[in-house]
Tab-separated table of C-alpha atoms in Angstrom:
chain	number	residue	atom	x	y	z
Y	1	UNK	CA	-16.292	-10.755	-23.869
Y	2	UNK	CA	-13.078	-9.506	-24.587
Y	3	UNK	CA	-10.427	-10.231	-21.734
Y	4	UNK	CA	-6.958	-10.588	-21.235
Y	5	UNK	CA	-5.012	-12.974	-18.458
Y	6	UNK	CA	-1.649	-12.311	-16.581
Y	7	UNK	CA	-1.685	-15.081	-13.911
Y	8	UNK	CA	1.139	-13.964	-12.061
Y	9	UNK	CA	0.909	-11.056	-10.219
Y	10	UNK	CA	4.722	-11.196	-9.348
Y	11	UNK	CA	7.605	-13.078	-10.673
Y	12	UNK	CA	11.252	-12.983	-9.340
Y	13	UNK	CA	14.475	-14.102	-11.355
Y	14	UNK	CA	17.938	-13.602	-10.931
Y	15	UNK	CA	20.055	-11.800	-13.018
Y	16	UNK	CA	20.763	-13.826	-16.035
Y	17	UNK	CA	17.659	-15.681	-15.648
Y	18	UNK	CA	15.448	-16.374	-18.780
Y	19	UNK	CA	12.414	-14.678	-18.196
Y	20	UNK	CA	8.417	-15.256	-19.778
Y	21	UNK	CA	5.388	-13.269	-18.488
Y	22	UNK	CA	2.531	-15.048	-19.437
Y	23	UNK	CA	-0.373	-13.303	-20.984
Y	24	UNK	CA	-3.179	-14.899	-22.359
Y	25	UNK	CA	-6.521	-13.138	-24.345
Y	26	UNK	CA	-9.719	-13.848	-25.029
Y	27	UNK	CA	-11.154	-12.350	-28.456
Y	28	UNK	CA	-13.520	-13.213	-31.275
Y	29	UNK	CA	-11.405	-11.716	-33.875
Y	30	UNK	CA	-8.059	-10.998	-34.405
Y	31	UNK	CA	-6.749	-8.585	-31.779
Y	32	UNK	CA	-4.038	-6.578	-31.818
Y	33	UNK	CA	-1.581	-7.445	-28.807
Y	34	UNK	CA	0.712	-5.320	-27.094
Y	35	UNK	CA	3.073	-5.438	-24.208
Y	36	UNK	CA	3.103	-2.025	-21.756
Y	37	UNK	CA	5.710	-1.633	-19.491
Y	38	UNK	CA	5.960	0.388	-16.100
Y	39	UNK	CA	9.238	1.484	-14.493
Y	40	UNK	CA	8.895	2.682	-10.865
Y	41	UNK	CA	7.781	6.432	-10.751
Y	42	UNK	CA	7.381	6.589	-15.106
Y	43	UNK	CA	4.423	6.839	-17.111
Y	44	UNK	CA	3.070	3.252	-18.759
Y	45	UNK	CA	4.944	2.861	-21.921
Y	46	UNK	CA	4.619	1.020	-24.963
Y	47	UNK	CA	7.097	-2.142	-25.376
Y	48	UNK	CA	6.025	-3.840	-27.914
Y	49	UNK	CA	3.240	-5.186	-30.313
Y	50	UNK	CA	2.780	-8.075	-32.033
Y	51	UNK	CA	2.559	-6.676	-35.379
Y	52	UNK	CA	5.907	-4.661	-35.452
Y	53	UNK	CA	7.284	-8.310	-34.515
Y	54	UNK	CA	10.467	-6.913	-33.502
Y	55	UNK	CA	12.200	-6.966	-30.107
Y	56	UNK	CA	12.731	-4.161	-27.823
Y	57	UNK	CA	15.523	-4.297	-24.662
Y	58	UNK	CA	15.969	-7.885	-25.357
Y	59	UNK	CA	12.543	-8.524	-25.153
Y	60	UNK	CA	10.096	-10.530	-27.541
Y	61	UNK	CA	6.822	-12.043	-27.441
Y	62	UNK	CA	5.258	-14.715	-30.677
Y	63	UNK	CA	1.473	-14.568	-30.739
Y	64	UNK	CA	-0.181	-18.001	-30.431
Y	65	UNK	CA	-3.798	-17.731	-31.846
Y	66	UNK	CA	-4.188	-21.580	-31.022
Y	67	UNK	CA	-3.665	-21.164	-27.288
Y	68	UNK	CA	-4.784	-17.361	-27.728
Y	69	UNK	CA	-1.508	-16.338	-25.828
Y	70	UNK	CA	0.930	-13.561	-25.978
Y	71	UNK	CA	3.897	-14.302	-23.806
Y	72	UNK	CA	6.905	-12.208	-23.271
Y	73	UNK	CA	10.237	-13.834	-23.288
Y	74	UNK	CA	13.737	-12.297	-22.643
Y	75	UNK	CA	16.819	-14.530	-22.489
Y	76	UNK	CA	18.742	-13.392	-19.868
Y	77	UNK	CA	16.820	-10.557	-17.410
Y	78	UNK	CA	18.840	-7.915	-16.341
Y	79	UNK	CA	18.260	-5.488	-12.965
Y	80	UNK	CA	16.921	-2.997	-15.295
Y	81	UNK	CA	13.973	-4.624	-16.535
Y	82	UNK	CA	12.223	-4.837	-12.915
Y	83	UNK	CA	9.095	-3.160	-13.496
Y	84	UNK	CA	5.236	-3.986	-14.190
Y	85	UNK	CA	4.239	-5.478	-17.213
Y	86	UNK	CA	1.006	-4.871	-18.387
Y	87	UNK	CA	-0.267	-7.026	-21.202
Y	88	UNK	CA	-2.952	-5.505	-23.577
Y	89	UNK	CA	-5.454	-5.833	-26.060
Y	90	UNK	CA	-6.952	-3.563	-28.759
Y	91	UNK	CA	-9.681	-4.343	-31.559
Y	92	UNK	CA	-8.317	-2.083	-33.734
Y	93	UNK	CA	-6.837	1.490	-34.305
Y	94	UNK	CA	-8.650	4.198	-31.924
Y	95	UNK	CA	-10.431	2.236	-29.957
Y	96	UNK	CA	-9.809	1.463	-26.583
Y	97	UNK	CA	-6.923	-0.980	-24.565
Y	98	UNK	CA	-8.551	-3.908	-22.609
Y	99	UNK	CA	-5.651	-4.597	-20.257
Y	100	UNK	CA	-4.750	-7.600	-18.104
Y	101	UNK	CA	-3.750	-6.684	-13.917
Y	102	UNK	CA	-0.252	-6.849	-14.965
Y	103	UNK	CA	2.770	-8.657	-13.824
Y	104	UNK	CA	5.442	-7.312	-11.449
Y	105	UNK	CA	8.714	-8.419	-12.757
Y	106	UNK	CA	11.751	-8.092	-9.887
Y	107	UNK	CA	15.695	-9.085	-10.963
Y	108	UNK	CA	17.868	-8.966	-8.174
Y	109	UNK	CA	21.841	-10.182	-8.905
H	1	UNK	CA	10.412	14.120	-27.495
H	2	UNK	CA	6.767	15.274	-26.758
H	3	UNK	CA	5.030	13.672	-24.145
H	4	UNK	CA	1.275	13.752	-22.700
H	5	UNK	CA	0.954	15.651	-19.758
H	6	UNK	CA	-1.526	15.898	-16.758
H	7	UNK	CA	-2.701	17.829	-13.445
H	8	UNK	CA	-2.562	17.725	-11.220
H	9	UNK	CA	-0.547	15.136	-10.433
H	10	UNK	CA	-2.690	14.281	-6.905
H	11	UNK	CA	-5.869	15.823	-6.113
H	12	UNK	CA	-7.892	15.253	-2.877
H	13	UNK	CA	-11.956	16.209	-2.893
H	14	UNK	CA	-14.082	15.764	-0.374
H	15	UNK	CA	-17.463	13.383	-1.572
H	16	UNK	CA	-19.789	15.156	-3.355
H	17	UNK	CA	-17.488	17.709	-5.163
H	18	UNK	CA	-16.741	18.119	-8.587
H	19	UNK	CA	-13.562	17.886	-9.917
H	20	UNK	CA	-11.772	18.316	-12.976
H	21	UNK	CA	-8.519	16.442	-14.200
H	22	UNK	CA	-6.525	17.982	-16.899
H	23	UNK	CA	-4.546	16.526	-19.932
H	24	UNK	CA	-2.459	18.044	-22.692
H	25	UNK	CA	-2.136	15.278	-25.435
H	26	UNK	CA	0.666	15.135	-28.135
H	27	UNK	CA	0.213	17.847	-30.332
H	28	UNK	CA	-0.759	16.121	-33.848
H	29	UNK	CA	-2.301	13.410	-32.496
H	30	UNK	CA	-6.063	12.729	-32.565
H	31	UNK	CA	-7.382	10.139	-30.576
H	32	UNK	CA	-7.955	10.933	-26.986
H	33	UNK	CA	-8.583	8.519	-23.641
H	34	UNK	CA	-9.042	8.327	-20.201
H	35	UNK	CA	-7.923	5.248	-18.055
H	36	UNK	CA	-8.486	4.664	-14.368
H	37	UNK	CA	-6.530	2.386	-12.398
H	38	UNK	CA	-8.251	1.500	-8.789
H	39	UNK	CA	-5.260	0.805	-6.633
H	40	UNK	CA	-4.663	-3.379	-7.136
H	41	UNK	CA	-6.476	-3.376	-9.536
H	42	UNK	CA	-5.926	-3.205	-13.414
H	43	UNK	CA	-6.307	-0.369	-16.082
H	44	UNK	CA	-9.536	0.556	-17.209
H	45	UNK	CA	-10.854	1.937	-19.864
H	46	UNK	CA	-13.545	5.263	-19.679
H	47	UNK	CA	-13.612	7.022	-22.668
H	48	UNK	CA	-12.152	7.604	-25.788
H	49	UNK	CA	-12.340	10.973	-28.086
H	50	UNK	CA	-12.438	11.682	-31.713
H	51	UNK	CA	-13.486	14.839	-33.827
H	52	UNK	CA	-14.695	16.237	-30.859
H	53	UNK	CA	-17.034	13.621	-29.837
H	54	UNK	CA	-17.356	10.805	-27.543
H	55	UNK	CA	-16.132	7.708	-29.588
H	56	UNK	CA	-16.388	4.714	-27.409
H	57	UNK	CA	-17.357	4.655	-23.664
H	58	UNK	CA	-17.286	1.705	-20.920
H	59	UNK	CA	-19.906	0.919	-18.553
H	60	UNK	CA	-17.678	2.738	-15.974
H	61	UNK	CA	-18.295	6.211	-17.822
H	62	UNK	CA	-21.901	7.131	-16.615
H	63	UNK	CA	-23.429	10.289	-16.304
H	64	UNK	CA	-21.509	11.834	-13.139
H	65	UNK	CA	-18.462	11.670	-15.841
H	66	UNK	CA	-18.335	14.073	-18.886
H	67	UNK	CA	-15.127	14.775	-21.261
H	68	UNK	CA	-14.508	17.941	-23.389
H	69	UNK	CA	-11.512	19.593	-25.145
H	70	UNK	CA	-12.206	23.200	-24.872
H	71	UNK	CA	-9.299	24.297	-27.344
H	72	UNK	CA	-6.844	23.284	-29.256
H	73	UNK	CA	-4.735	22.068	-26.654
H	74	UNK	CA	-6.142	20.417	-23.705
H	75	UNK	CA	-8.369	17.131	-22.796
H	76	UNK	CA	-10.475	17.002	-19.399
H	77	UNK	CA	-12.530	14.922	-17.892
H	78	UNK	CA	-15.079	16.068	-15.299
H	79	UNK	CA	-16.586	14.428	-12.678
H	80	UNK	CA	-19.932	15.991	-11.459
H	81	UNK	CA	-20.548	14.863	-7.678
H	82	UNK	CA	-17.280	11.957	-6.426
H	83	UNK	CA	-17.905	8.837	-4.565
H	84	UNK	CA	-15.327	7.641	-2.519
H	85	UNK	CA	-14.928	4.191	-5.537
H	86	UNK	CA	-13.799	7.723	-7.754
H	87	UNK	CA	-10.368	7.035	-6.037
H	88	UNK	CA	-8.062	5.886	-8.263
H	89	UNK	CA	-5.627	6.832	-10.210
H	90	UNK	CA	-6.460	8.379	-13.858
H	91	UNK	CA	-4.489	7.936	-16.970
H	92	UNK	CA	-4.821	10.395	-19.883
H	93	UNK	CA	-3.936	8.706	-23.214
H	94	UNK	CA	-3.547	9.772	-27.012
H	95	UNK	CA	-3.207	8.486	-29.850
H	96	UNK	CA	-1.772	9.924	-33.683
H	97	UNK	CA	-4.556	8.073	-35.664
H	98	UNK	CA	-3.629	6.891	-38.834
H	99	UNK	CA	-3.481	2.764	-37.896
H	100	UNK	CA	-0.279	2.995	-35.341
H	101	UNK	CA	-2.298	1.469	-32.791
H	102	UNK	CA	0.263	3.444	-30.397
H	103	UNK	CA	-1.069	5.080	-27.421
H	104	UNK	CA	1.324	7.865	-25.743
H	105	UNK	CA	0.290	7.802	-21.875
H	106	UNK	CA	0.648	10.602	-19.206
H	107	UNK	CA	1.828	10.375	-15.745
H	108	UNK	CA	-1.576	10.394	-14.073
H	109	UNK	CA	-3.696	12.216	-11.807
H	110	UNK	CA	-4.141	10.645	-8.483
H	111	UNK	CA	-7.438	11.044	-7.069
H	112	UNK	CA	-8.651	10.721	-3.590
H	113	UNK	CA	-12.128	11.140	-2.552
H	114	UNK	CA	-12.819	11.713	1.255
């Protein structure tokens, strides 16, 4: 069955602090993989996906098919990026986003 | 930029009621979903919606639900008779087709069942 794994439900850094959200999937085939993000009071929004392979804010994430991971890395956090960071599967275009519980990300200075 | 957009933004029904949540999706796009999110818990999918049909469906999407998109414009999804486990919040989702993969999601509907 198709299922995706944040372990942490909250992670704290300090400003500056390298930051990785862990996210790991569980697929027959080749998924797509996408990070959503939700700032306090907004609608979930796309971040990224591993196909663009770009980053976004600072952000990146490398898909691992090995350890069937997805995990989102930024350098240095900043106070900005405290939201909840939903990590995501899809099978393929139109069809529906198996999600993971999501990861609360706080950066206080 | 054009967004997705819901109502209401909270509705409270008493058990047993029907209710209907509301969703304008992105004009040109053409893929349509519903999400629920049980507070604590994680998104789930209900339904998605393509050439005016029922694409894909979860367990979750039984018969008390039904989705239609009576014009051009907006996306609902009806709930014949809520339970009090209806209460959760409910994302409305679309999507322009085409292989982007990108869904645009709306603010929500928050739904409490008495």
């Amino acid at each position: 069955a198709q299922r995706v794994t944040q372990p942490e439900k909250l992670l704290s850094v300090f400003k500056g602090a390298p930051v990785e959200l862990k996210c790991n999937y569980s697929y027959s085939g080749s998924p797509e993989l996408f990070w959503y993000v939700q700032y306090s009071r907004q609608r979930l929004q796309l971040l990224l996906r591993h196909i663009s392979r770009e980053s976004i804010k600072g952000f990146t994430a490398d898909l691992n098919k090995g350890e069937t991971s997805f995990h989102l890395k930024k350098p240095f956090a900043q106070e900005e990026d405290s939201a909840m960071y939903y990590c995501a599967l899809a099978d393929q275009a139109g069809t529906a986003l198996i999600f993971g519980k999501g990861t609360t990300l706080s950066v206080s200075s | 930029e054009p967004e997705v957009t819901q109502t209401p933004s909270h509705q409270v029904t008493q058990m047993g009621q029907e209710v209907i949540l509301r969703c304008v999706p992105i004009s040109n796009h053409l893929y349509f979903y519903w999400y629920r999110q049980i507070l604590g818990q994680k998104v789930e999918f209900l339904v998605s919606f393509y050439n005016n049909e029922i694409s894909e469906k979860s367990e979750i999407f039984d018969d008390q639900f039904s989705v239609e998109r009576p014009d051009g414009s907006n996306f609902t999804l009806k709930i014949r008779s809520t339970k009090l486990e209806d209460s959760a919040m409910y994302f409305c989702a679309s999507e322009t087709g085409g292989g982007t993969y990108e869904q645009y999601f709306g603010p929500g509907t928050r739904l409490t069942v008495t």
